[in-house]
Amino acid sequence: MSIKQNSRRDFFKKASLSGLAVVVSSAFTFGSKSKSPTIPAENLGIAKLGDFKLTPQSKQNPLPYAYGDLEPYIDARTMEIHYSKHHAAYTKNMNESSSSTDYAAKPLFEVFAEMGKYPVFLKNNAGGFYNHLLFWTILSHGTGQAPEGRLATAINDTFGGIEKFKELFGTAGKKQFGSGWAWLSVDAKGKLVVSSTANQDNPLMSTTEIKGVPILALDVWEHAYYLQYQNRRPDYVDSFWKVVNWKEVSRRYEEALAAK
Ligand code: MN3
């Protein structure tokens, strides 16, 4: 393996998803055999397709907050359906469509890095699986209204201030035609970059034009806001800033830089 390949693999290994434990099959355990079949989320990038499962909401809510905690900005019913129906469906589809294929044993981030080789159905569902996991962790009510530390400095240096950044990111979300996502990512040079993607594409995918390690994500599919906001996507996007977990975004920023 070349140095370049090595560093890329390392890059994706370290581009983790900490902050939310991921429930996996009992055959797949990292570290000690705990009663709860979860892996530390930082291992997500090297976990294999087909090993991920979401716990049905009726048994346990693995989100780091209750469905109603993001009100009045995102309503409880939307959170419940979004997590227990939409996210669960992407996960199920990812697992079922990859089982008994040769790529079932591939780490998720390696699949993203060579996304063009795989069926679009897998792209849509593996993307949906990952994107939502990321989204849940960067949401929280009352954890701070502004970035701090090195992330704050980088946002100022790159975009000319937090308000200008919010405008740029918000516009990416508002203007994304149809379903998709807005992203703040750390690119290969360690620079912050704002982008949007269609469907369940993300900046980790080889097929995506603007690449990087995403540290902030906003779901602008109608299922993310329609019950509360109907056609008013701009209002939903503006409300999003009230529930951003900047602490987690900062942590992801530091982690992405450390992986360079
Ligand atoms: Mn969604």
PDB file of C-alpha atoms and ligand atoms in Angstrom:
ATOM      1  CA  MET A   1       0.000   0.000   0.000  1.00  0.00           C
ATOM      2  CA  SER A   2       1.385   3.382  -0.941  1.00  0.00           C
ATOM      3  CA  ILE A   3       1.905   6.160   1.554  1.00  0.00           C
ATOM      4  CA  LYS A   4      -0.914   8.055  -0.087  1.00  0.00           C
ATOM      5  CA  GLN A   5      -3.319   5.156   0.327  1.00  0.00           C
ATOM      6  CA  ASN A   6      -2.162   4.692   3.886  1.00  0.00           C
ATOM      7  CA  SER A   7      -2.772   8.258   4.824  1.00  0.00           C
ATOM      8  CA  ARG A   8      -6.135   8.237   3.168  1.00  0.00           C
ATOM      9  CA  ARG A   9      -7.141   5.118   5.035  1.00  0.00           C
ATOM     10  CA  ASP A  10      -5.922   6.716   8.238  1.00  0.00           C
ATOM     11  CA  PHE A  11      -7.832   9.852   7.404  1.00  0.00           C
ATOM     12  CA  PHE A  12     -11.072   7.954   7.046  1.00  0.00           C
ATOM     13  CA  LYS A  13     -10.414   5.811  10.100  1.00  0.00           C
ATOM     14  CA  LYS A  14     -10.036   8.897  12.178  1.00  0.00           C
ATOM     15  CA  ALA A  15     -12.949  10.727  10.617  1.00  0.00           C
ATOM     16  CA  SER A  16     -15.124   9.355  13.323  1.00  0.00           C
ATOM     17  CA  LEU A  17     -18.582   9.750  14.639  1.00  0.00           C
ATOM     18  CA  SER A  18     -18.105   9.928  18.367  1.00  0.00           C
ATOM     19  CA  GLY A  19     -20.745  11.149  20.714  1.00  0.00           C
ATOM     20  CA  LEU A  20     -23.374   8.602  19.773  1.00  0.00           C
ATOM     21  CA  ALA A  21     -22.953   4.931  20.451  1.00  0.00           C
ATOM     22  CA  VAL A  22     -23.872   2.768  17.527  1.00  0.00           C
ATOM     23  CA  VAL A  23     -25.743  -0.417  18.143  1.00  0.00           C
ATOM     24  CA  VAL A  24     -24.337  -3.333  16.226  1.00  0.00           C
ATOM     25  CA  SER A  25     -25.019  -7.012  15.962  1.00  0.00           C
ATOM     26  CA  SER A  26     -23.903  -9.174  18.835  1.00  0.00           C
ATOM     27  CA  ALA A  27     -21.355 -10.830  16.559  1.00  0.00           C
ATOM     28  CA  PHE A  28     -19.586  -7.536  16.331  1.00  0.00           C
ATOM     29  CA  THR A  29     -18.076  -6.143  19.479  1.00  0.00           C
ATOM     30  CA  PHE A  30     -15.224  -3.759  19.977  1.00  0.00           C
ATOM     31  CA  GLY A  31     -13.360  -4.122  23.213  1.00  0.00           C
ATOM     32  CA  SER A  32     -15.052  -5.713  26.174  1.00  0.00           C
ATOM     33  CA  LYS A  33     -18.171  -7.797  25.873  1.00  0.00           C
ATOM     34  CA  SER A  34     -20.628  -5.502  27.500  1.00  0.00           C
ATOM     35  CA  LYS A  35     -24.286  -6.357  27.930  1.00  0.00           C
ATOM     36  CA  SER A  36     -25.258  -3.607  25.581  1.00  0.00           C
ATOM     37  CA  PRO A  37     -24.085  -4.464  22.061  1.00  0.00           C
ATOM     38  CA  THR A  38     -22.695  -1.064  21.244  1.00  0.00           C
ATOM     39  CA  ILE A  39     -19.417   0.091  19.846  1.00  0.00           C
ATOM     40  CA  PRO A  40     -17.616   3.269  20.713  1.00  0.00           C
ATOM     41  CA  ALA A  41     -18.707   5.588  17.958  1.00  0.00           C
ATOM     42  CA  GLU A  42     -15.119   6.482  17.124  1.00  0.00           C
ATOM     43  CA  ASN A  43     -14.868   3.029  15.610  1.00  0.00           C
ATOM     44  CA  LEU A  44     -17.710   3.653  13.211  1.00  0.00           C
ATOM     45  CA  GLY A  45     -15.455   4.403  10.289  1.00  0.00           C
ATOM     46  CA  ILE A  46     -13.784   1.027  10.499  1.00  0.00           C
ATOM     47  CA  ALA A  47     -16.892  -0.964  11.344  1.00  0.00           C
ATOM     48  CA  LYS A  48     -18.253  -3.050   8.540  1.00  0.00           C
ATOM     49  CA  LEU A  49     -21.383  -2.609   6.533  1.00  0.00           C
ATOM     50  CA  GLY A  50     -24.074  -4.937   7.714  1.00  0.00           C
ATOM     51  CA  ASP A  51     -22.959  -4.703  11.332  1.00  0.00           C
ATOM     52  CA  PHE A  52     -25.008  -1.648  12.142  1.00  0.00           C
ATOM     53  CA  LYS A  53     -28.441  -1.715  13.647  1.00  0.00           C
ATOM     54  CA  LEU A  54     -30.647   0.895  15.182  1.00  0.00           C
ATOM     55  CA  THR A  55     -32.418   0.051  18.378  1.00  0.00           C
ATOM     56  CA  PRO A  56     -36.175   0.307  17.946  1.00  0.00           C
ATOM     57  CA  GLN A  57     -37.427   3.357  19.750  1.00  0.00           C
ATOM     58  CA  SER A  58     -39.924   1.338  21.734  1.00  0.00           C
ATOM     59  CA  LYS A  59     -37.092  -0.387  23.570  1.00  0.00           C
ATOM     60  CA  GLN A  60     -34.517   2.318  23.924  1.00  0.00           C
ATOM     61  CA  ASN A  61     -33.802   5.763  22.648  1.00  0.00           C
ATOM     62  CA  PRO A  62     -30.106   5.972  21.835  1.00  0.00           C
ATOM     63  CA  LEU A  63     -30.301   9.615  20.865  1.00  0.00           C
ATOM     64  CA  PRO A  64     -28.457  11.805  23.340  1.00  0.00           C
ATOM     65  CA  TYR A  65     -31.712  13.675  24.155  1.00  0.00           C
ATOM     66  CA  ALA A  66     -35.450  13.096  24.230  1.00  0.00           C
ATOM     67  CA  TYR A  67     -37.510  13.657  21.093  1.00  0.00           C
ATOM     68  CA  GLY A  68     -39.125  16.724  22.622  1.00  0.00           C
ATOM     69  CA  ASP A  69     -35.904  18.339  23.817  1.00  0.00           C
ATOM     70  CA  LEU A  70     -35.398  20.331  20.626  1.00  0.00           C
ATOM     71  CA  GLU A  71     -38.778  22.036  20.826  1.00  0.00           C
ATOM     72  CA  PRO A  72     -39.907  24.596  19.896  1.00  0.00           C
ATOM     73  CA  TYR A  73     -37.352  24.544  17.070  1.00  0.00           C
ATOM     74  CA  ILE A  74     -37.824  20.942  15.965  1.00  0.00           C
ATOM     75  CA  ASP A  75     -40.972  19.227  17.193  1.00  0.00           C
ATOM     76  CA  ALA A  76     -41.040  15.893  19.002  1.00  0.00           C
ATOM     77  CA  ARG A  77     -43.212  14.122  16.440  1.00  0.00           C
ATOM     78  CA  THR A  78     -40.823  15.012  13.630  1.00  0.00           C
ATOM     79  CA  MET A  79     -37.863  13.772  15.655  1.00  0.00           C
ATOM     80  CA  GLU A  80     -39.647  10.538  16.464  1.00  0.00           C
ATOM     81  CA  ILE A  81     -40.657   9.762  12.890  1.00  0.00           C
ATOM     82  CA  HIS A  82     -37.331  10.938  11.544  1.00  0.00           C
ATOM     83  CA  TYR A  83     -35.345   8.672  13.815  1.00  0.00           C
ATOM     84  CA  SER A  84     -37.580   5.634  14.280  1.00  0.00           C
ATOM     85  CA  LYS A  85     -38.931   5.441  10.723  1.00  0.00           C
ATOM     86  CA  HIS A  86     -36.665   7.225   8.252  1.00  0.00           C
ATOM     87  CA  HIS A  87     -33.306   6.549   9.821  1.00  0.00           C
ATOM     88  CA  ALA A  88     -34.342   3.013  10.714  1.00  0.00           C
ATOM     89  CA  ALA A  89     -35.344   2.377   7.092  1.00  0.00           C
ATOM     90  CA  TYR A  90     -32.020   3.576   5.679  1.00  0.00           C
ATOM     91  CA  THR A  91     -30.207   1.347   8.138  1.00  0.00           C
ATOM     92  CA  LYS A  92     -32.351  -1.681   7.362  1.00  0.00           C
ATOM     93  CA  ASN A  93     -31.993  -1.144   3.617  1.00  0.00           C
ATOM     94  CA  MET A  94     -28.232  -0.722   3.915  1.00  0.00           C
ATOM     95  CA  ASN A  95     -27.927  -3.951   5.848  1.00  0.00           C
ATOM     96  CA  GLU A  96     -30.288  -6.002   3.737  1.00  0.00           C
ATOM     97  CA  SER A  97     -28.950  -4.859   0.401  1.00  0.00           C
ATOM     98  CA  SER A  98     -25.325  -5.474   1.375  1.00  0.00           C
ATOM     99  CA  SER A  99     -25.783  -8.792   3.149  1.00  0.00           C
ATOM    100  CA  SER A 100     -24.282 -11.674   1.170  1.00  0.00           C
ATOM    101  CA  THR A 101     -22.346  -9.303  -1.058  1.00  0.00           C
ATOM    102  CA  ASP A 102     -18.568  -9.050  -1.107  1.00  0.00           C
ATOM    103  CA  TYR A 103     -18.774  -5.473   0.153  1.00  0.00           C
ATOM    104  CA  ALA A 104     -20.702  -6.395   3.306  1.00  0.00           C
ATOM    105  CA  ALA A 105     -17.317  -6.813   4.999  1.00  0.00           C
ATOM    106  CA  LYS A 106     -16.062  -3.409   3.914  1.00  0.00           C
ATOM    107  CA  PRO A 107     -15.681  -0.574   6.403  1.00  0.00           C
ATOM    108  CA  LEU A 108     -18.277   2.098   5.833  1.00  0.00           C
ATOM    109  CA  PHE A 109     -15.810   4.892   5.142  1.00  0.00           C
ATOM    110  CA  GLU A 110     -13.924   2.793   2.620  1.00  0.00           C
ATOM    111  CA  VAL A 111     -17.177   2.225   0.776  1.00  0.00           C
ATOM    112  CA  PHE A 112     -17.763   5.990   0.758  1.00  0.00           C
ATOM    113  CA  ALA A 113     -14.227   6.536  -0.543  1.00  0.00           C
ATOM    114  CA  GLU A 114     -14.938   4.318  -3.550  1.00  0.00           C
ATOM    115  CA  MET A 115     -18.659   4.995  -3.796  1.00  0.00           C
ATOM    116  CA  GLY A 116     -18.758   4.954  -7.590  1.00  0.00           C
ATOM    117  CA  LYS A 117     -18.093   1.207  -7.570  1.00  0.00           C
ATOM    118  CA  TYR A 118     -21.293   0.407  -5.723  1.00  0.00           C
ATOM    119  CA  PRO A 119     -25.004   0.397  -6.503  1.00  0.00           C
ATOM    120  CA  VAL A 120     -26.888   3.670  -6.148  1.00  0.00           C
ATOM    121  CA  PHE A 121     -29.271   1.940  -3.745  1.00  0.00           C
ATOM    122  CA  LEU A 122     -26.369   1.310  -1.381  1.00  0.00           C
ATOM    123  CA  LYS A 123     -25.155   4.886  -1.807  1.00  0.00           C
ATOM    124  CA  ASN A 124     -28.567   6.241  -0.866  1.00  0.00           C
ATOM    125  CA  ASN A 125     -29.015   4.017   2.157  1.00  0.00           C
ATOM    126  CA  ALA A 126     -25.467   3.955   3.529  1.00  0.00           C
ATOM    127  CA  GLY A 127     -25.462   7.721   3.102  1.00  0.00           C
ATOM    128  CA  GLY A 128     -28.794   7.952   4.884  1.00  0.00           C
ATOM    129  CA  PHE A 129     -27.483   5.793   7.688  1.00  0.00           C
ATOM    130  CA  TYR A 130     -24.335   7.823   8.256  1.00  0.00           C
ATOM    131  CA  ASN A 131     -25.719  11.302   7.604  1.00  0.00           C
ATOM    132  CA  HIS A 132     -28.435  10.920  10.216  1.00  0.00           C
ATOM    133  CA  LEU A 133     -26.057   9.576  12.853  1.00  0.00           C
ATOM    134  CA  LEU A 134     -23.947  12.657  12.342  1.00  0.00           C
ATOM    135  CA  PHE A 135     -27.002  14.929  12.366  1.00  0.00           C
ATOM    136  CA  TRP A 136     -28.283  13.596  15.717  1.00  0.00           C
ATOM    137  CA  THR A 137     -24.984  14.320  17.444  1.00  0.00           C
ATOM    138  CA  ILE A 138     -24.684  17.916  16.320  1.00  0.00           C
ATOM    139  CA  LEU A 139     -28.159  18.746  17.647  1.00  0.00           C
ATOM    140  CA  SER A 140     -28.825  19.619  21.262  1.00  0.00           C
ATOM    141  CA  HIS A 141     -30.837  22.171  23.127  1.00  0.00           C
ATOM    142  CA  GLY A 142     -29.064  24.643  25.328  1.00  0.00           C
ATOM    143  CA  THR A 143     -25.494  23.535  24.800  1.00  0.00           C
ATOM    144  CA  GLY A 144     -24.212  26.863  23.612  1.00  0.00           C
ATOM    145  CA  GLN A 145     -25.175  29.259  20.907  1.00  0.00           C
ATOM    146  CA  ALA A 146     -21.813  29.925  19.317  1.00  0.00           C
ATOM    147  CA  PRO A 147     -18.608  28.119  18.400  1.00  0.00           C
ATOM    148  CA  GLU A 148     -15.582  28.653  20.607  1.00  0.00           C
ATOM    149  CA  GLY A 149     -11.827  28.158  20.497  1.00  0.00           C
ATOM    150  CA  ARG A 150     -10.022  27.194  17.334  1.00  0.00           C
ATOM    151  CA  LEU A 151     -13.232  26.512  15.430  1.00  0.00           C
ATOM    152  CA  ALA A 152     -14.456  30.042  16.133  1.00  0.00           C
ATOM    153  CA  THR A 153     -11.147  31.419  14.890  1.00  0.00           C
ATOM    154  CA  ALA A 154     -11.254  29.268  11.760  1.00  0.00           C
ATOM    155  CA  ILE A 155     -14.838  30.344  11.005  1.00  0.00           C
ATOM    156  CA  ASN A 156     -13.838  33.980  11.400  1.00  0.00           C
ATOM    157  CA  ASP A 157     -10.743  33.576   9.234  1.00  0.00           C
ATOM    158  CA  THR A 158     -12.498  31.551   6.528  1.00  0.00           C
ATOM    159  CA  PHE A 159     -15.895  33.189   6.275  1.00  0.00           C
ATOM    160  CA  GLY A 160     -15.436  36.606   7.870  1.00  0.00           C
ATOM    161  CA  GLY A 161     -17.442  35.915  11.019  1.00  0.00           C
ATOM    162  CA  ILE A 162     -20.093  33.635  12.444  1.00  0.00           C
ATOM    163  CA  GLU A 163     -23.017  35.573  10.948  1.00  0.00           C
ATOM    164  CA  LYS A 164     -21.512  35.410   7.467  1.00  0.00           C
ATOM    165  CA  PHE A 165     -20.887  31.708   7.929  1.00  0.00           C
ATOM    166  CA  LYS A 166     -24.484  31.119   9.022  1.00  0.00           C
ATOM    167  CA  GLU A 167     -25.721  32.989   5.984  1.00  0.00           C
ATOM    168  CA  LEU A 168     -23.556  30.954   3.626  1.00  0.00           C
ATOM    169  CA  PHE A 169     -24.433  27.624   5.225  1.00  0.00           C
ATOM    170  CA  GLY A 170     -28.100  28.566   5.548  1.00  0.00           C
ATOM    171  CA  THR A 171     -28.251  29.556   1.893  1.00  0.00           C
ATOM    172  CA  ALA A 172     -26.708  26.227   0.928  1.00  0.00           C
ATOM    173  CA  GLY A 173     -29.555  24.509   2.770  1.00  0.00           C
ATOM    174  CA  LYS A 174     -32.314  26.803   1.544  1.00  0.00           C
ATOM    175  CA  LYS A 175     -31.196  26.689  -2.085  1.00  0.00           C
ATOM    176  CA  GLN A 176     -30.552  22.958  -2.318  1.00  0.00           C
ATOM    177  CA  PHE A 177     -33.126  21.916  -4.905  1.00  0.00           C
ATOM    178  CA  GLY A 178     -35.297  19.080  -3.651  1.00  0.00           C
ATOM    179  CA  SER A 179     -34.006  16.746  -0.976  1.00  0.00           C
ATOM    180  CA  GLY A 180     -30.493  16.974   0.350  1.00  0.00           C
ATOM    181  CA  TRP A 181     -28.092  18.277   2.972  1.00  0.00           C
ATOM    182  CA  ALA A 182     -25.994  21.316   3.815  1.00  0.00           C
ATOM    183  CA  TRP A 183     -22.487  20.663   5.147  1.00  0.00           C
ATOM    184  CA  LEU A 184     -19.569  22.261   6.903  1.00  0.00           C
ATOM    185  CA  SER A 185     -16.516  20.100   6.295  1.00  0.00           C
ATOM    186  CA  VAL A 186     -12.770  20.073   6.811  1.00  0.00           C
ATOM    187  CA  ASP A 187     -11.156  19.529   3.431  1.00  0.00           C
ATOM    188  CA  ALA A 188      -7.926  17.668   2.631  1.00  0.00           C
ATOM    189  CA  LYS A 189      -5.898  20.806   3.340  1.00  0.00           C
ATOM    190  CA  GLY A 190      -7.537  21.344   6.718  1.00  0.00           C
ATOM    191  CA  LYS A 191      -9.649  24.243   5.480  1.00  0.00           C
ATOM    192  CA  LEU A 192     -13.314  24.728   6.333  1.00  0.00           C
ATOM    193  CA  VAL A 193     -15.674  24.440   3.380  1.00  0.00           C
ATOM    194  CA  VAL A 194     -19.456  24.852   3.027  1.00  0.00           C
ATOM    195  CA  SER A 195     -21.338  22.757   0.497  1.00  0.00           C
ATOM    196  CA  SER A 196     -24.625  21.031  -0.195  1.00  0.00           C
ATOM    197  CA  THR A 197     -25.458  17.663  -1.682  1.00  0.00           C
ATOM    198  CA  ALA A 198     -28.558  16.056  -3.171  1.00  0.00           C
ATOM    199  CA  ASN A 199     -30.306  12.980  -1.805  1.00  0.00           C
ATOM    200  CA  GLN A 200     -28.213  11.204   0.863  1.00  0.00           C
ATOM    201  CA  ASP A 201     -24.840  12.015  -0.691  1.00  0.00           C
ATOM    202  CA  ASN A 202     -22.155  13.343   1.653  1.00  0.00           C
ATOM    203  CA  PRO A 203     -18.684  14.901   1.407  1.00  0.00           C
ATOM    204  CA  LEU A 204     -16.958  11.622   2.291  1.00  0.00           C
ATOM    205  CA  MET A 205     -18.141  10.025  -0.941  1.00  0.00           C
ATOM    206  CA  SER A 206     -15.795   9.816  -3.921  1.00  0.00           C
ATOM    207  CA  THR A 207     -18.748  10.744  -6.118  1.00  0.00           C
ATOM    208  CA  THR A 208     -19.292  14.069  -4.332  1.00  0.00           C
ATOM    209  CA  GLU A 209     -17.722  17.133  -5.908  1.00  0.00           C
ATOM    210  CA  ILE A 210     -16.749  19.032  -2.736  1.00  0.00           C
ATOM    211  CA  LYS A 211     -15.058  16.562  -0.424  1.00  0.00           C
ATOM    212  CA  GLY A 212     -14.041  16.669   3.206  1.00  0.00           C
ATOM    213  CA  VAL A 213     -14.790  15.371   6.667  1.00  0.00           C
ATOM    214  CA  PRO A 214     -18.206  16.740   7.653  1.00  0.00           C
ATOM    215  CA  ILE A 215     -18.388  18.374  11.088  1.00  0.00           C
ATOM    216  CA  LEU A 216     -21.803  20.051  10.797  1.00  0.00           C
ATOM    217  CA  ALA A 217     -24.789  18.802   8.814  1.00  0.00           C
ATOM    218  CA  LEU A 218     -28.320  19.980   8.163  1.00  0.00           C
ATOM    219  CA  ASP A 219     -30.965  17.684   6.750  1.00  0.00           C
ATOM    220  CA  VAL A 220     -33.189  19.651   4.365  1.00  0.00           C
ATOM    221  CA  TRP A 221     -35.390  16.763   3.253  1.00  0.00           C
ATOM    222  CA  GLU A 222     -39.046  17.626   3.782  1.00  0.00           C
ATOM    223  CA  HIS A 223     -39.341  14.763   6.274  1.00  0.00           C
ATOM    224  CA  ALA A 224     -37.010  16.752   8.541  1.00  0.00           C
ATOM    225  CA  TYR A 225     -39.350  19.735   8.898  1.00  0.00           C
ATOM    226  CA  TYR A 226     -42.645  19.403   7.050  1.00  0.00           C
ATOM    227  CA  LEU A 227     -44.942  18.606  10.007  1.00  0.00           C
ATOM    228  CA  GLN A 228     -43.962  21.804  11.760  1.00  0.00           C
ATOM    229  CA  TYR A 229     -42.847  24.131   8.991  1.00  0.00           C
ATOM    230  CA  GLN A 230     -44.688  22.801   5.893  1.00  0.00           C
ATOM    231  CA  ASN A 231     -43.202  24.604   2.889  1.00  0.00           C
ATOM    232  CA  ARG A 232     -41.248  27.094   5.016  1.00  0.00           C
ATOM    233  CA  ARG A 233     -37.831  25.506   4.706  1.00  0.00           C
ATOM    234  CA  PRO A 234     -36.067  28.857   5.290  1.00  0.00           C
ATOM    235  CA  ASP A 235     -37.721  29.142   8.734  1.00  0.00           C
ATOM    236  CA  TYR A 236     -36.574  25.631   9.619  1.00  0.00           C
ATOM    237  CA  VAL A 237     -33.035  26.438   8.497  1.00  0.00           C
ATOM    238  CA  ASP A 238     -33.014  29.629  10.585  1.00  0.00           C
ATOM    239  CA  SER A 239     -34.325  27.728  13.638  1.00  0.00           C
ATOM    240  CA  PHE A 240     -31.590  25.132  13.248  1.00  0.00           C
ATOM    241  CA  TRP A 241     -29.022  27.518  14.757  1.00  0.00           C
ATOM    242  CA  LYS A 242     -30.933  27.429  18.056  1.00  0.00           C
ATOM    243  CA  VAL A 243     -30.240  23.727  18.463  1.00  0.00           C
ATOM    244  CA  VAL A 244     -26.711  23.315  17.121  1.00  0.00           C
ATOM    245  CA  ASN A 245     -24.415  21.526  19.539  1.00  0.00           C
ATOM    246  CA  TRP A 246     -21.334  23.671  18.916  1.00  0.00           C
ATOM    247  CA  LYS A 247     -19.356  21.741  21.484  1.00  0.00           C
ATOM    248  CA  GLU A 248     -19.704  18.610  19.371  1.00  0.00           C
ATOM    249  CA  VAL A 249     -18.974  20.480  16.142  1.00  0.00           C
ATOM    250  CA  SER A 250     -15.784  21.852  17.734  1.00  0.00           C
ATOM    251  CA  ARG A 251     -14.803  18.401  18.900  1.00  0.00           C
ATOM    252  CA  ARG A 252     -15.260  17.067  15.376  1.00  0.00           C
ATOM    253  CA  TYR A 253     -13.229  19.944  13.989  1.00  0.00           C
ATOM    254  CA  GLU A 254     -10.302  19.180  16.309  1.00  0.00           C
ATOM    255  CA  GLU A 255     -10.567  15.507  15.471  1.00  0.00           C
ATOM    256  CA  ALA A 256     -10.557  16.151  11.727  1.00  0.00           C
ATOM    257  CA  LEU A 257      -7.482  18.359  12.076  1.00  0.00           C
ATOM    258  CA  ALA A 258      -5.717  15.794  14.237  1.00  0.00           C
ATOM    259  CA  ALA A 259      -6.257  13.186  11.524  1.00  0.00           C
ATOM    260  CA  LYS A 260      -4.277  15.256   9.022  1.00  0.00           C
TER     261      LYS A 260
HETATM  262 MN   MN3 B   1     -33.593  12.796   7.174  1.00  0.00          MN
END
